[in-house]
Short mmCIF file of C-alpha atoms in Angstrom, two decimals:
data_model
loop_
_atom_site.label_atom_id
_atom_site.label_comp_id
_atom_site.label_asym_id
_atom_site.label_seq_id
_atom_site.Cartn_x
_atom_site.Cartn_y
_atom_site.Cartn_z
CA MET A 20 115.60 124.54 93.15
CA GLU A 21 118.43 126.94 93.84
CA LEU A 22 118.82 129.79 91.37
CA ALA A 23 121.84 131.94 90.69
CA LEU A 24 119.68 134.99 90.07
CA PRO A 25 116.26 135.75 91.55
CA ILE A 26 113.07 135.70 89.58
CA THR A 27 111.41 138.35 91.74
CA VAL A 28 112.91 141.64 92.90
CA TYR A 29 111.08 143.62 95.58
CA TRP A 30 111.89 147.28 95.44
CA ASP A 31 110.41 149.63 98.02
CA LEU A 32 110.81 153.28 97.14
CA ALA A 33 111.21 156.16 99.51
CA PRO A 34 108.22 158.54 99.48
CA CYS A 35 108.36 161.02 96.62
CA ALA A 36 111.55 159.55 95.19
CA PRO A 37 112.93 162.11 92.74
CA SER A 38 113.74 161.11 89.19
CA ASP A 39 117.50 161.00 89.12
CA ASP A 40 120.36 158.94 87.83
CA SER A 41 120.53 156.78 90.94
CA LEU A 42 117.03 155.41 90.35
CA LEU A 43 117.77 154.66 86.74
CA ARG A 44 121.05 153.01 87.71
CA ILE A 45 119.16 150.71 90.05
CA CYS A 46 116.77 149.93 87.18
CA ASP A 47 119.71 148.91 85.01
CA GLU A 48 121.21 146.82 87.77
CA ILE A 49 117.90 145.02 88.23
CA LEU A 50 117.64 144.43 84.50
CA GLU A 51 121.16 142.99 84.49
CA CYS A 52 119.89 140.30 86.87
CA ARG A 53 117.12 139.32 84.43
CA PRO A 54 114.30 138.85 86.94
CA LEU A 55 110.88 137.88 85.68
CA ILE A 56 108.98 140.13 88.06
CA LEU A 57 109.58 143.48 89.71
CA GLN A 58 107.41 144.15 92.74
CA LEU A 59 107.58 147.92 93.03
CA TYR A 60 106.05 149.74 95.98
CA ASP A 61 105.68 153.49 96.19
CA PRO A 62 104.07 154.95 99.32
CA SER A 63 103.76 158.46 97.86
CA SER A 64 100.37 160.14 97.75
CA VAL A 65 100.81 161.29 94.17
CA LEU A 66 102.44 159.63 91.20
CA ASN A 67 105.88 161.16 91.09
CA GLU A 68 108.51 161.51 88.43
CA GLY A 69 110.73 158.86 89.94
CA VAL A 70 108.14 156.12 89.56
CA CYS A 71 107.30 157.26 86.05
CA ALA A 72 110.98 157.11 85.07
CA ILE A 73 111.31 153.62 86.51
CA LEU A 74 108.23 152.37 84.70
CA GLU A 75 109.43 153.87 81.46
CA ARG A 76 112.71 151.99 81.84
CA PHE A 77 110.96 148.68 82.38
CA LYS A 78 108.45 149.16 79.56
CA ARG A 79 111.19 148.24 77.13
CA SER A 80 112.03 145.06 79.00
CA SER A 81 110.50 141.62 79.45
CA VAL A 82 110.19 142.15 83.20
CA ALA A 83 106.60 142.06 84.46
CA VAL A 84 106.04 144.95 86.85
CA SER A 85 103.58 144.72 89.70
CA LEU A 86 103.07 148.23 91.09
CA THR A 87 101.61 148.93 94.51
CA LEU A 88 100.49 152.49 95.14
CA SER A 89 98.79 154.29 97.96
CA ASN A 90 95.06 154.73 97.79
CA ALA A 91 95.53 158.49 97.55
CA CYS A 92 97.81 158.08 94.58
CA LEU A 93 95.45 155.66 92.84
CA SER A 94 92.51 157.97 93.41
CA SER A 95 94.37 160.78 91.73
CA LEU A 96 94.96 158.77 88.57
CA ALA A 97 92.53 158.88 85.71
CA GLU A 98 91.70 155.62 83.93
CA THR A 99 93.86 156.58 80.96
CA SER A 100 96.78 157.35 83.25
CA ARG A 101 96.50 153.94 84.86
CA ALA A 102 96.51 152.26 81.48
CA ASP A 103 99.58 154.25 80.46
CA LEU A 104 101.59 152.94 83.40
CA GLY A 105 102.26 149.80 81.38
CA VAL A 106 102.36 147.50 84.39
CA LYS A 107 101.30 143.90 84.58
CA GLU A 108 99.41 144.47 87.79
CA LEU A 109 98.30 147.49 89.79
CA LEU A 110 97.59 147.11 93.49
CA GLY A 111 96.25 149.53 96.04
CA ALA A 112 97.90 149.48 99.44
CA CYS A 113 95.59 149.30 102.48
CA ASP A 114 96.00 148.37 106.11
CA THR A 115 92.64 149.26 107.61
CA LEU A 116 89.03 148.57 106.75
CA ASP A 117 88.44 152.30 106.46
CA SER A 118 91.21 152.69 103.93
CA LEU A 119 89.78 149.75 102.02
CA ARG A 120 86.31 151.31 102.08
CA ASP A 121 87.85 154.47 100.65
CA PHE A 122 89.57 152.41 98.01
CA SER A 123 88.94 153.58 94.51
CA GLN A 124 85.98 151.67 93.13
CA ILE A 125 87.94 150.08 90.35
CA SER A 126 87.39 146.38 90.09
CA GLU A 127 90.35 145.73 87.80
CA LEU A 128 92.69 146.80 90.57
CA GLY A 129 93.92 144.44 93.20
CA VAL A 130 94.29 145.07 96.89
CA ALA A 131 97.52 144.72 98.85
CA PHE A 132 96.36 144.47 102.45
CA TYR A 133 99.26 144.83 104.88
CA VAL A 134 98.39 142.53 107.78
CA ASN A 135 99.53 143.38 111.29
CA THR A 136 98.74 142.72 114.92
CA THR A 137 95.83 145.14 115.02
CA ASN A 138 94.06 144.31 111.76
CA TRP A 139 94.32 140.56 111.19
CA ARG A 140 90.84 139.97 112.63
CA ASP A 141 89.50 142.21 109.85
CA LEU A 142 90.65 139.84 107.13
CA PRO A 143 87.24 138.13 106.68
CA GLU A 144 85.64 141.56 106.24
CA VAL A 145 88.42 142.50 103.84
CA VAL A 146 87.45 139.46 101.79
CA SER A 147 83.76 140.41 101.92
CA LEU A 148 84.43 144.03 100.99
CA CYS A 149 86.60 143.05 98.06
CA ARG A 150 83.98 140.59 96.88
CA GLU A 151 81.24 143.24 97.08
CA ARG A 152 83.33 145.52 94.91
CA GLY A 153 84.20 142.89 92.37
CA ILE A 154 87.85 142.84 93.38
CA LYS A 155 89.23 139.35 92.87
CA ARG A 156 92.90 139.95 93.43
CA LEU A 157 94.12 140.07 97.00
CA VAL A 158 97.74 140.18 98.13
CA LEU A 159 98.87 139.92 101.74
CA PRO A 160 102.34 141.45 101.32
CA MET A 161 105.40 140.42 103.24
CA GLN A 162 106.13 142.44 106.32
CA ARG A 163 108.86 145.00 105.93
CA LEU A 164 111.37 144.32 108.70
CA TYR A 165 114.30 146.33 107.40
CA HIS A 166 114.75 148.35 110.57
CA GLY A 167 114.05 146.04 113.47
CA GLU A 168 110.28 146.33 113.40
CA GLU A 169 108.36 143.88 115.55
CA PRO A 170 107.29 140.96 113.40
CA PHE A 171 103.63 140.04 113.21
CA LEU A 172 102.58 136.43 113.51
CA LEU A 173 99.42 134.45 114.01
CA ASN A 174 99.73 131.78 116.62
CA ARG A 175 98.09 128.43 116.13
CA GLU A 176 94.92 129.36 118.02
CA ASN A 177 94.42 132.53 116.00
CA GLN A 178 95.09 130.67 112.76
CA GLY A 179 92.11 128.48 113.64
CA ILE A 180 89.95 131.48 114.50
CA LEU A 181 90.79 133.14 111.20
CA GLU A 182 90.23 129.94 109.25
CA HIS A 183 86.70 129.55 110.64
CA ALA A 184 85.90 133.22 110.13
CA LEU A 185 86.95 132.99 106.50
CA VAL A 186 84.75 129.95 105.95
CA ALA A 187 81.86 131.91 107.49
CA VAL A 188 82.16 134.63 104.84
CA GLY A 189 82.12 132.11 102.01
CA GLY A 190 85.78 131.18 101.73
CA VAL A 191 88.23 132.60 99.24
CA SER A 192 88.06 130.18 96.32
CA ASP A 193 86.89 132.97 94.02
CA PHE A 194 90.01 135.08 94.71
CA ARG A 195 93.45 135.10 93.20
CA LEU A 196 95.50 135.25 96.35
CA THR A 197 99.14 135.83 97.07
CA ILE A 198 100.15 135.04 100.64
CA HIS A 199 103.78 134.90 101.66
CA ASP A 200 103.38 133.90 105.29
CA PRO A 201 103.02 130.11 105.46
CA PHE A 202 100.81 130.31 108.54
CA LEU A 203 98.50 132.95 107.13
CA TRP A 204 98.43 130.74 104.07
CA ARG A 205 97.26 127.85 106.23
CA ALA A 206 94.31 129.86 107.54
CA PHE A 207 93.26 130.76 104.00
CA ASN A 208 94.06 127.36 102.47
CA PRO A 209 93.67 124.71 105.17
CA GLY A 210 95.27 121.41 104.23
CA ILE A 211 96.99 122.75 101.13
CA PRO A 212 100.78 122.79 101.36
CA PHE A 213 102.45 126.17 101.13
CA PRO A 214 103.35 126.38 97.45
CA GLN A 215 106.77 127.94 97.50
CA GLY A 216 108.82 124.97 98.62
CA GLY A 217 110.25 126.56 101.74
CA CYS A 218 111.86 129.91 102.39
CA GLN A 219 112.82 131.57 99.11
CA ALA A 220 114.74 134.45 100.64
CA ALA A 221 117.87 135.15 98.60
CA ASN A 222 116.90 132.44 96.14
CA THR A 223 113.90 133.23 93.95
CA MET A 224 113.63 136.67 95.56
CA ILE A 225 115.74 139.59 96.65
CA ALA A 226 114.66 142.89 98.17
CA ILE A 227 115.85 146.47 97.85
CA SER A 228 114.92 148.79 100.71
CA PRO A 229 114.20 152.52 100.30
CA ASP A 230 117.79 153.38 101.29
CA GLY A 231 119.31 151.05 98.70
CA GLY A 232 120.03 148.18 101.06
CA VAL A 233 119.82 144.72 99.57
CA TYR A 234 118.11 142.00 101.63
CA PRO A 235 117.22 138.33 101.14
CA CYS A 236 113.55 139.32 101.34
CA PRO A 237 111.64 142.21 102.90
CA THR A 238 111.05 140.14 106.04
CA PHE A 239 114.65 139.03 106.48
CA PRO A 240 116.68 141.94 107.91
CA VAL A 241 120.16 140.72 107.07
CA ARG A 242 121.74 143.38 104.90
CA LEU A 243 123.63 141.67 102.08
CA GLY A 244 125.02 144.86 100.61
CA GLU A 245 124.14 148.25 99.35
CA ILE A 246 123.46 149.38 95.84
CA GLY A 247 125.97 152.01 94.90
CA ALA A 248 128.75 150.39 96.89
CA THR A 249 128.63 147.41 94.54
CA SER A 250 126.31 146.19 91.84
CA LEU A 251 123.12 144.29 92.61
CA LYS A 252 124.35 141.36 90.58
CA ASN A 253 127.62 141.21 92.49
CA ILE A 254 125.71 141.26 95.76
CA ILE A 255 123.50 138.43 94.57
CA LEU A 256 126.48 136.37 93.41
CA SER A 257 128.53 137.19 96.51
CA PRO A 258 129.78 134.69 99.10
CA VAL A 259 127.80 136.58 101.76
CA LYS A 260 124.55 135.80 100.02
CA LYS A 261 125.54 132.21 99.27
CA VAL A 262 126.50 131.54 102.86
CA LEU A 263 123.21 132.93 104.10
CA ARG A 264 121.31 130.87 101.57
CA SER A 265 123.14 127.72 102.58
CA LYS A 266 121.98 128.27 106.17
CA ILE A 267 118.29 128.52 105.31
CA VAL A 268 117.94 126.27 102.30
CA ARG A 269 116.80 123.48 104.59
CA TYR A 270 114.19 123.91 107.28
CA PRO A 271 115.43 124.06 110.91
CA ALA A 272 116.69 120.76 112.28
CA SER A 273 114.11 120.93 115.05
CA CYS A 274 111.39 120.58 112.37
CA ASP A 275 112.80 117.19 111.33
CA ASN A 276 110.26 115.07 113.13
CA CYS A 277 107.29 117.37 112.70
CA ASP A 278 104.34 116.00 110.73
CA GLU A 279 103.47 119.49 109.49
CA VAL A 280 106.76 120.44 107.92
CA ALA A 281 105.50 119.33 104.52
CA VAL A 282 102.79 121.98 104.81
CA CYS A 283 104.59 124.94 106.42
CA ARG A 284 108.06 124.13 104.94
CA GLY A 285 109.77 125.43 108.04
CA GLY A 286 107.86 128.69 108.32
CA CYS A 287 109.22 132.22 107.92
CA ARG A 288 112.96 132.14 108.49
CA GLY A 289 113.26 135.90 108.56
CA ARG A 290 110.73 136.17 111.35
CA SER A 291 112.50 133.57 113.45
CA TYR A 292 115.79 135.34 112.76
CA VAL A 293 114.35 138.63 114.03
CA LYS A 294 113.04 136.94 117.14
CA TYR A 295 116.02 134.77 118.02
CA GLY A 296 118.94 136.08 115.96
CA SER A 297 119.55 132.58 114.68
CA TYR A 298 119.01 130.73 111.43
CA GLU A 299 118.09 127.53 113.22
CA ASP A 300 115.15 128.52 115.39
CA VAL A 301 111.55 127.65 114.67
CA ASP A 302 109.10 130.31 113.53
CA ASP A 303 106.99 131.25 116.57
CA ALA A 304 103.85 131.08 114.43
CA CYS A 305 104.28 127.32 114.52
CA ARG A 306 103.95 127.13 118.28
CA MET B 4 94.75 118.53 64.93
CA SER B 5 94.88 121.09 67.73
CA LYS B 6 97.71 123.56 67.99
CA VAL B 7 99.81 124.09 71.11
CA PHE B 8 100.26 127.57 72.58
CA ARG B 9 102.23 128.84 75.52
CA ASN B 10 100.05 130.50 78.15
CA PRO B 11 100.96 134.19 77.80
CA ASP B 12 100.72 134.62 81.59
CA VAL B 13 103.67 132.30 82.10
CA LEU B 14 106.91 134.17 82.74
CA TRP B 15 110.07 132.42 81.68
CA ARG B 16 113.73 132.89 81.07
CA ARG B 17 116.68 130.93 79.86
CA GLU B 18 119.24 130.42 82.60
CA SER B 19 122.67 131.80 81.95
CA ASP B 20 126.06 130.50 82.98
CA ASP B 21 126.23 132.91 85.92
CA SER B 22 125.35 130.06 88.18
CA ASP B 23 127.80 127.98 90.07
CA VAL B 24 124.87 126.52 91.92
CA SER B 25 125.10 122.78 91.70
CA GLN B 26 122.05 121.09 90.26
CA GLU B 27 121.42 117.41 89.76
CA GLU B 28 120.56 118.18 86.18
CA ALA B 29 121.50 121.30 84.26
CA VAL B 30 118.67 123.81 84.34
CA ALA B 31 118.32 125.45 80.97
CA ALA B 32 115.28 127.57 81.75
CA ILE B 33 112.66 128.28 84.35
CA LEU B 34 108.96 128.90 83.95
CA PHE B 35 106.94 130.75 86.54
CA SER B 36 103.22 131.24 86.86
CA GLY B 37 100.84 131.72 89.74
CA GLY B 38 103.45 130.92 92.35
CA SER B 39 104.55 127.71 90.62
CA MET B 40 108.03 127.37 89.23
CA LEU B 41 109.21 124.73 86.81
CA SER B 42 112.72 124.04 85.64
CA LEU B 43 113.43 122.79 82.13
CA ASN B 44 116.42 121.04 80.63
CA GLU B 45 117.62 121.79 77.10
CA PHE B 46 115.10 119.42 75.55
CA GLY B 47 112.32 120.98 77.61
CA ILE B 48 113.11 124.55 76.67
CA GLU B 49 113.38 123.62 73.01
CA LEU B 50 109.94 122.04 73.21
CA TRP B 51 108.58 125.00 75.18
CA GLU B 52 109.74 127.43 72.54
CA MET B 53 107.99 125.34 69.89
CA CYS B 54 104.65 125.81 71.65
CA ASP B 55 103.88 128.73 69.40
CA GLY B 56 100.92 127.39 67.47
CA GLN B 57 102.47 124.26 66.04
CA THR B 58 100.68 120.92 66.20
CA VAL B 59 102.18 117.97 68.03
CA ASP B 60 102.81 116.31 64.64
CA GLU B 61 104.76 119.34 63.47
CA ILE B 62 106.80 119.38 66.65
CA VAL B 63 107.57 115.67 66.31
CA THR B 64 108.60 116.10 62.68
CA THR B 65 110.95 118.97 63.54
CA LEU B 66 112.57 117.18 66.44
CA MET B 67 112.91 113.89 64.50
CA SER B 68 115.46 115.67 62.38
CA GLU B 69 117.50 116.51 65.48
CA PHE B 70 117.43 113.30 67.44
CA GLU B 71 118.29 109.76 66.44
CA VAL B 72 115.38 108.16 68.19
CA ASP B 73 112.39 106.03 67.35
CA GLU B 74 109.47 108.26 66.38
CA ASP B 75 107.07 106.54 68.77
CA VAL B 76 109.46 107.07 71.67
CA LEU B 77 109.96 110.72 70.76
CA ARG B 78 106.23 111.29 70.34
CA SER B 79 105.55 109.69 73.69
CA ASP B 80 108.19 111.84 75.41
CA ILE B 81 106.81 114.98 73.81
CA GLN B 82 103.24 114.12 74.70
CA ASP B 83 104.19 113.36 78.32
CA PHE B 84 105.96 116.70 78.59
CA LEU B 85 103.08 118.61 77.03
CA ASN B 86 100.60 116.83 79.29
CA SER B 87 102.52 117.97 82.36
CA LEU B 88 102.64 121.55 81.08
CA PHE B 89 98.93 121.44 80.29
CA GLN B 90 98.06 120.15 83.75
CA LYS B 91 99.97 123.05 85.29
CA GLY B 92 98.20 125.50 83.01
CA PHE B 93 101.39 126.50 81.26
CA ILE B 94 100.11 125.67 77.76
CA ARG B 95 96.74 125.50 76.04
CA TYR B 96 95.44 123.72 72.95
CA GLU B 97 93.37 125.40 70.28
#
């Protein structure tokens, strides 16, 4: 289903974003687009005024806010402070086993584990550690590829290795998982089709980078516009966005005769775009 | 008779006229929960909004006044719709 306005907005803040009018203007522009969910990420080590001002703005709205904070920031928050944030979900950001071990021992929190080339083999231990601590919510966030970063992918062989390793630690059926990468999904949920019906970049989701750039999703580094130069809603309704969407709404033609397309839905289109600079190439994780 | 309630974890919104996205059938609203999205037409969203503690009989009675349709047909349509919402976990009965 193609939507005029996204249901999820990803907004990555710059560290220690000050509370100023520009942040609140972005809040209002997001609200004008009537999303259902705001995925807000703040890498700061302490809870700063900017985040507090944003959360205050959204408290009066129907938008469900999922807030991801650094472990240091979470550790500095008392239980009452966490409750006062008024968010639907609070996640702690980790990307190493050590950072997960240091993770505040708070079972009601979820973990956002940023998977990359060096840590993907740790995922079974991540699952075990979370289980030991009573943490049942695990998110494997989308890669942030705003600035030409090298995309991470699991090739077919490593998907199989991960799948078996996850089975060996008892599987993940007791977790509430969010996995955006269709091939990571396959390792965690073998045989179960990826649930999102193909790439949702610039359809059900839109992303705002720390510098105010607007992207189809955090993994799709095609800048659609910039907040401040024009409104978020105008960017979302713009021909630029519609043309991009029309190019990715269907999986690549080379997937046409593939038996697995019903499961992977054409893979990550942003990742293949980064690799090949084309909207029509196959995600390398499929190979 | 049991009452029908929306699952409070389901996020939903009415769709506005901002869209010039062509759809086979007009989408009046979308529901979203746990990664699943469901589109509703006008009849669907009206029914969804009535899932606020009313019984199926009460919903049928209300909608009978709006539609010129055989009650059995309407009841069957309503029950089919509620069954699909229940299977997706979007509503619960109490």
